[in-house]
């Protein structure tokens, strides 16, 4: 993303009157990484993710807690909301969905599961009215914005670019897995789409599952495992996908279950889950699957490295195809695959693009942001004026709220206590001394980060000079694999 030293304001104060003020509530609901954002006349007020309040990673369902925080920070009531933008469109690509299901004889149970999920998205008026505290007949206008246009809007409309090429790559949403576009002013023109079942996100997730990481969102673990290996399986993994002219691609049907059977998915009320994506043919190609918890071997490291290499080949093929169509040196990226920071760091080397913008919540959490700005800029036709220059858009809590929480824990095993400092310099000197002595410091300030990365306001600080510090944090604080950076 564009870097800046600025921080979000310490508090957000509502205008004295909501007359003639347009409030847009953007939602990612009944999908992984539920989230909500609030715009006031095209300016972002708050952006939050439901997982932070539910304490469940990638929480899927209706983001009621996030909506409550949006109203609280915005200083408004639900009756003040003018538009609601939802980053799903149950009616999008219906003919393509039906034709694929009939042609490939998908399991009835999977069709029923997907239909039930789409019905919840379509019938959101009840929970929305409850969260906003208004009767259903008085709900504001609801806009269903297709998943990939929401991704594209989340990347471009908050960028510093007047015009740019735009690309979104993910697993799939509303039956699309990859989309490219050109953005000019307050308009986005779609150029190319790759539809289900072909998906680079599915490719990465399938091999991630094969490597023994079954949980939703585990792909970043494989990205972190790859540098320990060598690309010895690059020829094998290239068999999974074929690059096509113009920046498109196709998966090899024999290696993927979702093609013929569909895949079990759960997007409601908790941890999102996704069934196994690969067929036994993948095991014949790459070797036996690793069971979760089994030791990681050089074989697994080599498969991870090879997967990353092939993914990069495919992603840069898509981006170079986009360059050929736009010849625009500026690029905005979104979609879950835009969280692949290893690939992101190579864009300038592997493509002609010279300027790159990725907002912090590039995954499905960011579709709430994109849906809201799609309504403001493209549907309402308002000019652009907001640029996201930092990631500090969440909630914050003053000392008066923090004190009783700490005091309640003062007698437990961690023996919390207060030490007050008269100046920021004193605080920083004390913190630096603690870190140098080998302590691990939890650093809390200002508004919570928007997106998956801790950017200094909710961070763990430790001495990077100590060779054992990474293992200590992974084992005792984050409870994660030893290879993780």
Coordinates of C-alpha atoms in Angstrom, one line a residue:
X1 CA 0.0 0.0 0.0
X2 CA 1.0 3.6 -0.2
X3 CA 2.9 4.4 3.0
X4 CA 2.4 7.5 5.1
X5 CA 3.2 8.6 8.6
X6 CA -0.4 9.9 9.2
X7 CA -2.7 8.3 11.6
X8 CA -6.5 8.2 11.7
X9 CA -8.0 10.8 14.0
X10 CA -8.1 9.8 17.7
X11 CA -11.9 10.3 17.7
X12 CA -14.6 10.6 15.0
X13 CA -17.3 13.2 15.7
X14 CA -20.6 13.1 13.9
X15 CA -21.9 16.3 12.3
X16 CA -24.4 18.2 14.2
X17 CA -27.1 17.2 11.7
X18 CA -27.4 14.2 9.4
X19 CA -29.6 16.2 7.0
X20 CA -28.2 16.0 3.5
X21 CA -25.4 13.7 4.6
X22 CA -24.9 10.4 2.8
X23 CA -23.9 7.5 5.0
X24 CA -23.1 4.3 3.3
X25 CA -22.7 1.1 5.3
X26 CA -20.6 -1.5 3.4
X27 CA -20.8 -5.2 4.4
X28 CA -19.1 -8.5 3.7
X29 CA -21.7 -10.9 5.1
X30 CA -22.3 -14.7 5.1
X31 CA -18.8 -15.1 3.7
X32 CA -15.4 -15.6 5.2
X33 CA -13.7 -12.5 6.8
X34 CA -17.0 -10.8 7.6
X35 CA -16.5 -7.0 7.9
X36 CA -18.2 -3.6 7.9
X37 CA -17.2 -0.1 6.9
X38 CA -18.9 3.3 7.1
X39 CA -18.6 6.2 4.7
X40 CA -19.7 9.7 5.3
X41 CA -20.1 11.7 2.1
X42 CA -17.4 9.5 0.4
X43 CA -14.9 9.7 3.3
X44 CA -14.1 6.6 5.3
X45 CA -15.1 6.8 8.9
X46 CA -14.3 3.3 10.2
X47 CA -13.5 -0.1 8.8
X48 CA -13.5 -3.2 11.0
X49 CA -13.5 -7.0 10.8
X50 CA -15.9 -9.2 12.7
X51 CA -13.1 -11.6 13.8
X52 CA -11.6 -9.0 16.1
X53 CA -14.8 -8.9 18.2
X54 CA -15.8 -12.6 17.9
X55 CA -12.2 -13.8 18.6
X56 CA -12.6 -16.4 15.8
X57 CA -10.2 -16.1 12.9
X58 CA -11.8 -15.4 9.5
X59 CA -15.2 -15.3 11.1
X60 CA -18.0 -16.0 8.6
X61 CA -21.6 -14.9 9.0
X62 CA -23.5 -11.7 9.6
X63 CA -21.2 -9.0 11.0
X64 CA -23.5 -7.6 13.7
X65 CA -20.7 -6.6 16.0
X66 CA -18.9 -4.7 13.2
X67 CA -22.1 -2.8 12.3
X68 CA -22.5 -1.8 16.0
X69 CA -18.9 -0.4 16.0
X70 CA -19.6 1.5 12.8
X71 CA -22.6 3.3 14.3
X72 CA -20.8 3.9 17.6
X73 CA -17.7 5.5 16.0
X74 CA -19.7 7.3 13.4
X75 CA -21.9 8.9 16.2
X76 CA -25.1 8.0 14.3
X77 CA -28.0 5.6 14.6
X78 CA -29.2 3.0 12.1
X79 CA -31.9 5.4 10.9
X80 CA -29.1 7.8 9.6
X81 CA -27.8 5.2 7.1
X82 CA -28.7 6.2 3.6
X83 CA -27.4 3.2 1.6
X84 CA -26.3 -0.4 2.5
X85 CA -23.8 -2.0 0.1
X86 CA -23.4 -5.8 0.3
X87 CA -20.4 -7.4 -1.5
X88 CA -22.4 -10.3 -2.9
X89 CA -24.9 -10.5 -5.6
X90 CA -27.0 -13.7 -5.5
X91 CA -28.4 -13.0 -9.0
X92 CA -25.0 -12.6 -10.7
X93 CA -24.0 -15.2 -13.3
X94 CA -27.0 -17.4 -12.7
X95 CA -27.1 -18.9 -16.1
X96 CA -23.4 -19.9 -16.0
X97 CA -23.9 -21.4 -12.5
X98 CA -26.9 -23.5 -13.7
X99 CA -25.2 -24.7 -16.9
X100 CA -22.1 -25.8 -15.0
X101 CA -24.1 -27.6 -12.3
X102 CA -26.2 -29.5 -14.9
X103 CA -23.2 -30.3 -17.2
X104 CA -21.0 -31.6 -14.3
X105 CA -23.6 -33.4 -12.1
X106 CA -22.5 -31.7 -8.9
X107 CA -23.6 -33.3 -5.6
X108 CA -27.1 -32.4 -4.6
X109 CA -25.9 -31.7 -1.1
X110 CA -23.4 -29.1 -2.3
X111 CA -26.0 -27.4 -4.5
X112 CA -28.4 -27.2 -1.5
X113 CA -25.6 -25.8 0.7
X114 CA -24.7 -23.0 -1.8
X115 CA -28.4 -22.3 -2.4
X116 CA -29.0 -21.9 1.4
X117 CA -26.1 -19.5 1.6
X118 CA -27.3 -17.4 -1.3
X119 CA -30.8 -17.3 0.3
X120 CA -29.3 -15.9 3.5
X121 CA -27.5 -13.2 1.5
X122 CA -30.7 -12.4 -0.4
X123 CA -32.8 -12.4 2.8
X124 CA -30.6 -10.1 4.9
X125 CA -33.3 -7.6 5.7
X126 CA -34.2 -9.2 9.1
X127 CA -30.8 -9.3 10.7
X128 CA -29.9 -5.9 9.1
X129 CA -33.0 -4.3 10.6
X130 CA -32.1 -5.7 14.0
X131 CA -28.6 -4.5 13.8
X132 CA -29.6 -1.0 12.7
X133 CA -32.5 -0.8 15.1
X134 CA -35.1 0.1 12.5
X135 CA -38.2 -1.6 11.3
X136 CA -37.7 -3.6 8.1
X137 CA -40.0 -1.2 6.0
X138 CA -37.7 1.7 7.0
X139 CA -34.5 0.1 6.0
X140 CA -32.3 2.2 3.7
X141 CA -31.8 1.2 0.1
X142 CA -29.8 -2.1 -0.2
X143 CA -27.3 -2.6 -3.1
X144 CA -26.0 -6.1 -3.9
X145 CA -22.6 -5.5 -5.5
X146 CA -21.0 -8.5 -7.2
X147 CA -18.0 -9.9 -5.4
X148 CA -15.3 -9.2 -8.0
X149 CA -16.4 -5.6 -8.8
X150 CA -16.2 -5.1 -5.0
X151 CA -12.6 -6.3 -5.0
X152 CA -11.7 -4.0 -8.0
X153 CA -13.4 -1.0 -6.4
X154 CA -11.6 -1.7 -3.1
X155 CA -8.3 -1.4 -4.9
X156 CA -8.9 1.5 -7.2
X157 CA -11.4 3.9 -5.7
X158 CA -9.2 4.4 -2.5
X159 CA -5.9 4.6 -4.4
X160 CA -3.9 7.7 -5.2
X161 CA -4.2 7.1 -9.0
X162 CA -6.5 9.0 -11.3
X163 CA -6.3 6.1 -13.7
X164 CA -4.8 2.6 -13.3
X165 CA -5.0 -1.0 -14.4
X166 CA -6.8 -3.2 -11.8
X167 CA -6.6 -6.9 -11.1
X168 CA -8.3 -9.1 -8.6
X169 CA -7.3 -12.8 -8.1
X170 CA -8.8 -15.1 -5.5
X171 CA -10.5 -18.4 -5.0
X172 CA -13.9 -17.4 -6.4
X173 CA -16.8 -15.2 -5.5
X174 CA -20.1 -15.0 -7.4
X175 CA -18.6 -17.5 -9.8
X176 CA -15.6 -15.5 -10.8
X177 CA -12.0 -16.1 -9.7
X178 CA -10.0 -13.5 -11.6
X179 CA -10.9 -10.2 -13.1
X180 CA -9.1 -7.3 -14.8
X181 CA -10.2 -3.8 -15.4
X182 CA -9.2 -0.2 -16.2
X183 CA -10.1 2.5 -13.7
X184 CA -10.6 6.1 -14.8
X185 CA -11.8 8.7 -12.4
X186 CA -15.0 7.4 -10.8
X187 CA -15.6 4.6 -13.3
X188 CA -14.3 1.1 -13.6
X189 CA -14.5 -0.8 -16.9
X190 CA -14.3 -4.6 -16.7
X191 CA -11.9 -6.1 -19.3
X192 CA -11.6 -9.8 -18.6
X193 CA -12.9 -12.5 -16.3
X194 CA -11.9 -16.0 -15.5
X195 CA -14.9 -18.0 -14.2
X196 CA -15.4 -21.0 -11.9
X197 CA -14.0 -23.7 -11.9
X198 CA -10.7 -22.2 -13.1
X199 CA -9.0 -20.4 -10.2
X200 CA -5.4 -19.6 -9.1
X201 CA -6.7 -19.4 -5.6
X202 CA -8.2 -22.9 -5.8
X203 CA -4.8 -24.1 -7.2
X204 CA -2.9 -22.7 -4.2
X205 CA -5.5 -23.9 -1.7
X206 CA -5.6 -27.5 -3.1
X207 CA -1.8 -27.9 -2.7
X208 CA -2.0 -26.2 0.7
X209 CA -4.5 -28.9 1.8
X210 CA -2.3 -31.6 0.3
X211 CA 0.6 -30.3 2.4
X212 CA -1.5 -30.8 5.6
X213 CA -2.8 -27.3 6.2
X214 CA -6.6 -27.8 6.1
X215 CA -7.9 -24.6 7.7
X216 CA -9.4 -21.7 5.9
X217 CA -6.6 -19.1 5.2
X218 CA -3.7 -21.5 5.7
X219 CA -2.2 -20.6 2.3
X220 CA 0.1 -18.0 3.9
X221 CA 1.8 -20.8 5.9
X222 CA 2.8 -22.5 2.6
X223 CA 4.1 -19.2 1.3
X224 CA 6.2 -19.0 4.5
X225 CA 7.3 -22.7 4.1
X226 CA 8.5 -22.3 0.5
X227 CA 11.8 -20.5 1.1
X228 CA 13.1 -23.5 3.0
X229 CA 12.8 -25.7 -0.1
X230 CA 13.8 -25.8 -3.7
X231 CA 11.5 -25.9 -6.8
X232 CA 12.0 -29.6 -7.5
X233 CA 8.3 -30.2 -8.3
X234 CA 7.8 -27.2 -10.6
X235 CA 7.3 -29.5 -13.7
X236 CA 4.7 -31.5 -11.8
X237 CA 2.8 -28.5 -10.5
X238 CA 2.8 -26.9 -14.0
X239 CA 0.6 -29.9 -15.0
X240 CA -2.2 -28.5 -12.8
X241 CA -2.7 -25.3 -14.9
X242 CA -2.4 -24.2 -18.5
X243 CA -1.7 -20.6 -19.5
X244 CA -3.8 -19.3 -22.3
X245 CA -3.2 -16.3 -24.6
X246 CA -4.3 -12.9 -23.4
X247 CA -3.5 -13.5 -19.7
X248 CA -6.0 -16.2 -18.9
X249 CA -5.6 -19.8 -17.7
X250 CA -7.3 -23.1 -17.2
X251 CA -7.0 -25.7 -14.5
X252 CA -6.5 -29.4 -15.3
X253 CA -9.7 -31.1 -14.5
X254 CA -8.2 -34.4 -13.4
X255 CA -6.6 -33.0 -10.3
X256 CA -9.5 -31.0 -8.7
X257 CA -12.7 -32.3 -7.0
X258 CA -14.7 -29.0 -7.2
X259 CA -15.1 -29.6 -11.0
X260 CA -17.3 -32.7 -10.8
X261 CA -18.4 -32.9 -7.2
X262 CA -18.4 -29.4 -5.9
X263 CA -16.8 -28.7 -2.6
X264 CA -18.4 -28.6 0.9
X265 CA -18.3 -25.1 2.3
X266 CA -19.7 -23.4 5.4
X267 CA -19.9 -19.6 5.6
X268 CA -22.1 -19.0 8.6
X269 CA -21.8 -18.2 12.3
X270 CA -18.2 -19.1 13.0
X271 CA -15.1 -20.6 11.5
X272 CA -15.4 -20.9 7.7
X273 CA -14.6 -24.3 6.3
X274 CA -13.9 -25.7 2.9
X275 CA -13.8 -29.4 1.9
X276 CA -10.9 -31.1 0.1
X277 CA -10.3 -29.6 -3.3
X278 CA -8.0 -32.2 -4.9
X279 CA -8.5 -35.7 -6.3
X280 CA -6.3 -38.8 -5.7
X281 CA -4.5 -37.9 -9.0
X282 CA -2.7 -35.1 -7.1
X283 CA -1.3 -37.6 -4.6
X284 CA -0.1 -39.7 -7.5
X285 CA 1.6 -36.6 -8.9
X286 CA 3.1 -35.1 -5.7
X287 CA 3.2 -38.1 -3.3
X288 CA 1.1 -38.9 -0.3
X289 CA -0.8 -36.2 1.4
X290 CA 0.6 -35.0 4.7
X291 CA -1.7 -35.4 7.7
X292 CA -2.1 -32.3 9.9
X293 CA 0.4 -32.4 12.7
X294 CA 2.8 -34.8 11.0
X295 CA 6.4 -33.7 10.7
X296 CA 7.4 -31.4 7.8
X297 CA 10.1 -32.8 5.6
X298 CA 12.3 -31.4 2.8
X299 CA 9.8 -33.0 0.4
X300 CA 7.0 -30.7 1.8
X301 CA 9.3 -27.7 1.7
X302 CA 10.1 -28.4 -2.0
X303 CA 6.5 -28.8 -2.9
X304 CA 5.7 -25.5 -1.2
X305 CA 8.5 -23.7 -3.0
X306 CA 7.4 -25.2 -6.4
X307 CA 3.8 -24.1 -5.8
X308 CA 4.9 -20.5 -5.1
X309 CA 7.0 -20.5 -8.3
X310 CA 4.1 -21.8 -10.5
X311 CA 1.6 -19.4 -8.8
X312 CA 4.0 -16.5 -9.6
X313 CA 4.3 -17.6 -13.3
X314 CA 0.5 -17.7 -13.5
X315 CA -0.1 -14.4 -11.7
X316 CA 2.5 -12.5 -13.8
X317 CA 1.0 -14.0 -16.9
X318 CA -2.4 -12.5 -15.9
X319 CA -0.7 -9.1 -15.1
X320 CA 1.3 -9.0 -18.3
X321 CA -1.9 -9.7 -20.3
X322 CA -3.5 -6.8 -18.5
X323 CA -0.5 -4.6 -19.3
X324 CA -0.9 -5.4 -23.0
X325 CA -4.5 -4.3 -22.9
X326 CA -4.0 -1.1 -20.9
X327 CA -0.4 0.0 -21.3
X328 CA -1.0 1.8 -18.0
X329 CA 2.1 1.9 -15.7
X330 CA -0.1 2.0 -12.6
X331 CA -1.5 -1.1 -11.0
X332 CA -4.0 -1.7 -8.2
X333 CA -4.3 -5.3 -6.8
X334 CA -7.0 -7.0 -4.7
X335 CA -8.3 -10.4 -3.9
X336 CA -7.0 -13.0 -1.5
X337 CA -4.1 -13.7 -3.8
X338 CA -3.0 -10.1 -3.4
X339 CA -2.0 -11.0 0.1
X340 CA 0.8 -13.1 -1.4
X341 CA 3.5 -10.6 -0.4
X342 CA 6.3 -12.7 -2.0
X343 CA 4.7 -12.3 -5.4
X344 CA 3.8 -8.7 -4.8
X345 CA 7.4 -7.9 -4.2
X346 CA 8.3 -9.1 -7.7
X347 CA 5.6 -7.2 -9.7
X348 CA 8.0 -4.4 -10.8
X349 CA 10.6 -7.0 -11.9
X350 CA 8.3 -9.4 -13.7
X351 CA 5.9 -6.9 -15.4
X352 CA 6.1 -3.5 -17.0
X353 CA 4.0 -1.9 -14.1
X354 CA 5.9 0.8 -12.3
X355 CA 3.5 1.9 -9.5
X356 CA 1.6 -0.5 -7.3
X357 CA -1.2 0.1 -4.8
X358 CA -2.6 -2.6 -2.5
X359 CA -4.9 -1.5 0.3
X360 CA -4.4 -3.4 3.7
X361 CA -7.5 -5.5 3.5
X362 CA -7.0 -6.9 0.0
X363 CA -8.9 -10.1 0.8
X364 CA -12.6 -10.7 1.2
X365 CA -12.7 -8.4 4.3
X366 CA -11.9 -5.5 1.9
X367 CA -15.0 -6.2 -0.3
X368 CA -17.1 -4.3 2.2
X369 CA -14.9 -1.3 1.5
X370 CA -15.2 -1.8 -2.3
X371 CA -19.0 -2.3 -2.2
X372 CA -19.4 1.0 -0.3
X373 CA -17.2 3.0 -2.7
X374 CA -18.8 1.2 -5.7
X375 CA -22.1 2.7 -4.6
X376 CA -20.6 6.2 -3.8
X377 CA -18.5 6.6 -6.9
X378 CA -20.0 4.4 -9.6
X379 CA -23.7 4.1 -8.8
X380 CA -24.3 7.5 -7.3
X381 CA -21.7 9.0 -9.7
X382 CA -19.9 11.0 -7.0
X383 CA -16.3 12.3 -7.7
X384 CA -13.4 10.6 -5.9
X385 CA -11.8 12.5 -3.0
X386 CA -10.6 9.9 -0.5
X387 CA -7.2 8.2 -0.5
X388 CA -6.4 5.4 1.9
X389 CA -2.9 6.3 3.0
X390 CA -2.7 4.2 6.2
X391 CA -4.3 1.2 7.8
X392 CA -5.6 2.6 11.1
X393 CA -9.3 2.6 10.6
X394 CA -10.6 0.4 13.5
X395 CA -11.8 1.0 17.0
X396 CA -9.8 2.5 19.8
X397 CA -10.3 2.6 23.6
X398 CA -9.2 5.3 26.0
X399 CA -7.3 4.7 29.2
X400 CA -10.6 4.8 31.2
X401 CA -11.8 1.7 29.3
X402 CA -8.4 -0.1 29.4
X403 CA -7.7 0.4 33.1
X404 CA -10.5 -1.9 34.5
X405 CA -9.5 -4.7 32.1
X406 CA -5.9 -4.6 33.3
X407 CA -6.9 -4.3 37.0
X408 CA -9.2 -7.3 36.7
X409 CA -6.1 -9.4 35.8
X410 CA -3.7 -8.1 38.4
X411 CA -3.9 -11.1 40.6
X412 CA -3.6 -13.8 37.9
X413 CA -0.4 -15.7 36.9
X414 CA 0.9 -12.8 34.8
X415 CA 0.8 -10.3 37.6
X416 CA -0.2 -7.2 35.6
X417 CA 0.6 -3.8 37.0
X418 CA 0.6 -0.2 36.0
X419 CA 3.6 2.0 35.4
X420 CA 2.8 5.5 34.3
X421 CA 5.1 7.7 32.2
X422 CA 5.1 11.5 32.0
X423 CA 6.3 11.6 28.5
X424 CA 6.5 9.6 25.3
X425 CA 10.3 9.7 25.5
X426 CA 10.2 8.1 28.9
X427 CA 7.8 5.4 27.7
X428 CA 9.9 4.6 24.6
X429 CA 13.1 4.4 26.6
X430 CA 11.6 2.0 29.2
X431 CA 10.1 -0.1 26.4
X432 CA 13.5 -0.2 24.6
X433 CA 15.2 -1.3 27.8
X434 CA 12.6 -4.1 28.4
X435 CA 13.1 -5.3 24.8
X436 CA 16.9 -5.2 25.2
X437 CA 16.6 -7.3 28.4
X438 CA 14.8 -10.1 26.4
X439 CA 11.3 -9.2 27.3
X440 CA 8.4 -9.4 24.8
X441 CA 6.2 -6.3 24.7
X442 CA 2.6 -5.9 23.6
X443 CA 2.3 -2.5 22.0
X444 CA -1.1 -0.9 22.0
X445 CA -1.9 2.6 20.7
X446 CA -4.6 4.5 18.7
X447 CA -7.0 2.8 16.3
X448 CA -6.9 -0.8 15.4
X449 CA -5.5 -1.8 12.1
X450 CA -7.7 -2.6 9.1
X451 CA -6.5 -5.8 7.4
X452 CA -4.5 -8.9 8.4
X453 CA -1.2 -7.2 9.2
X454 CA -0.2 -5.6 12.5
X455 CA 1.2 -2.2 11.6
X456 CA 2.3 -0.8 14.9
X457 CA -0.9 -0.1 16.8
X458 CA -1.6 -3.7 17.9
X459 CA 1.9 -5.3 17.7
X460 CA 4.3 -7.6 19.5
X461 CA 7.8 -6.1 20.0
X462 CA 10.9 -8.2 20.7
X463 CA 14.6 -8.2 20.2
X464 CA 15.3 -9.4 16.7
X465 CA 19.0 -9.8 17.5
X466 CA 18.3 -12.9 19.6
X467 CA 18.5 -16.0 17.4
X468 CA 15.9 -17.8 19.6
X469 CA 13.3 -15.0 19.7
X470 CA 11.3 -16.1 16.7
X471 CA 10.9 -19.6 18.1
X472 CA 10.0 -18.2 21.5
X473 CA 7.2 -16.0 20.1
X474 CA 5.9 -18.8 17.8
X475 CA 5.9 -21.4 20.6
X476 CA 4.8 -19.4 23.7
X477 CA 2.7 -16.5 22.3
X478 CA 1.4 -17.2 18.8
X479 CA 1.3 -21.0 19.2
X480 CA 2.2 -21.6 15.6
X481 CA 4.7 -23.6 13.5
X482 CA 8.4 -23.2 14.0
X483 CA 9.1 -22.3 10.4
X484 CA 6.9 -19.3 10.4
X485 CA 8.8 -15.9 10.2

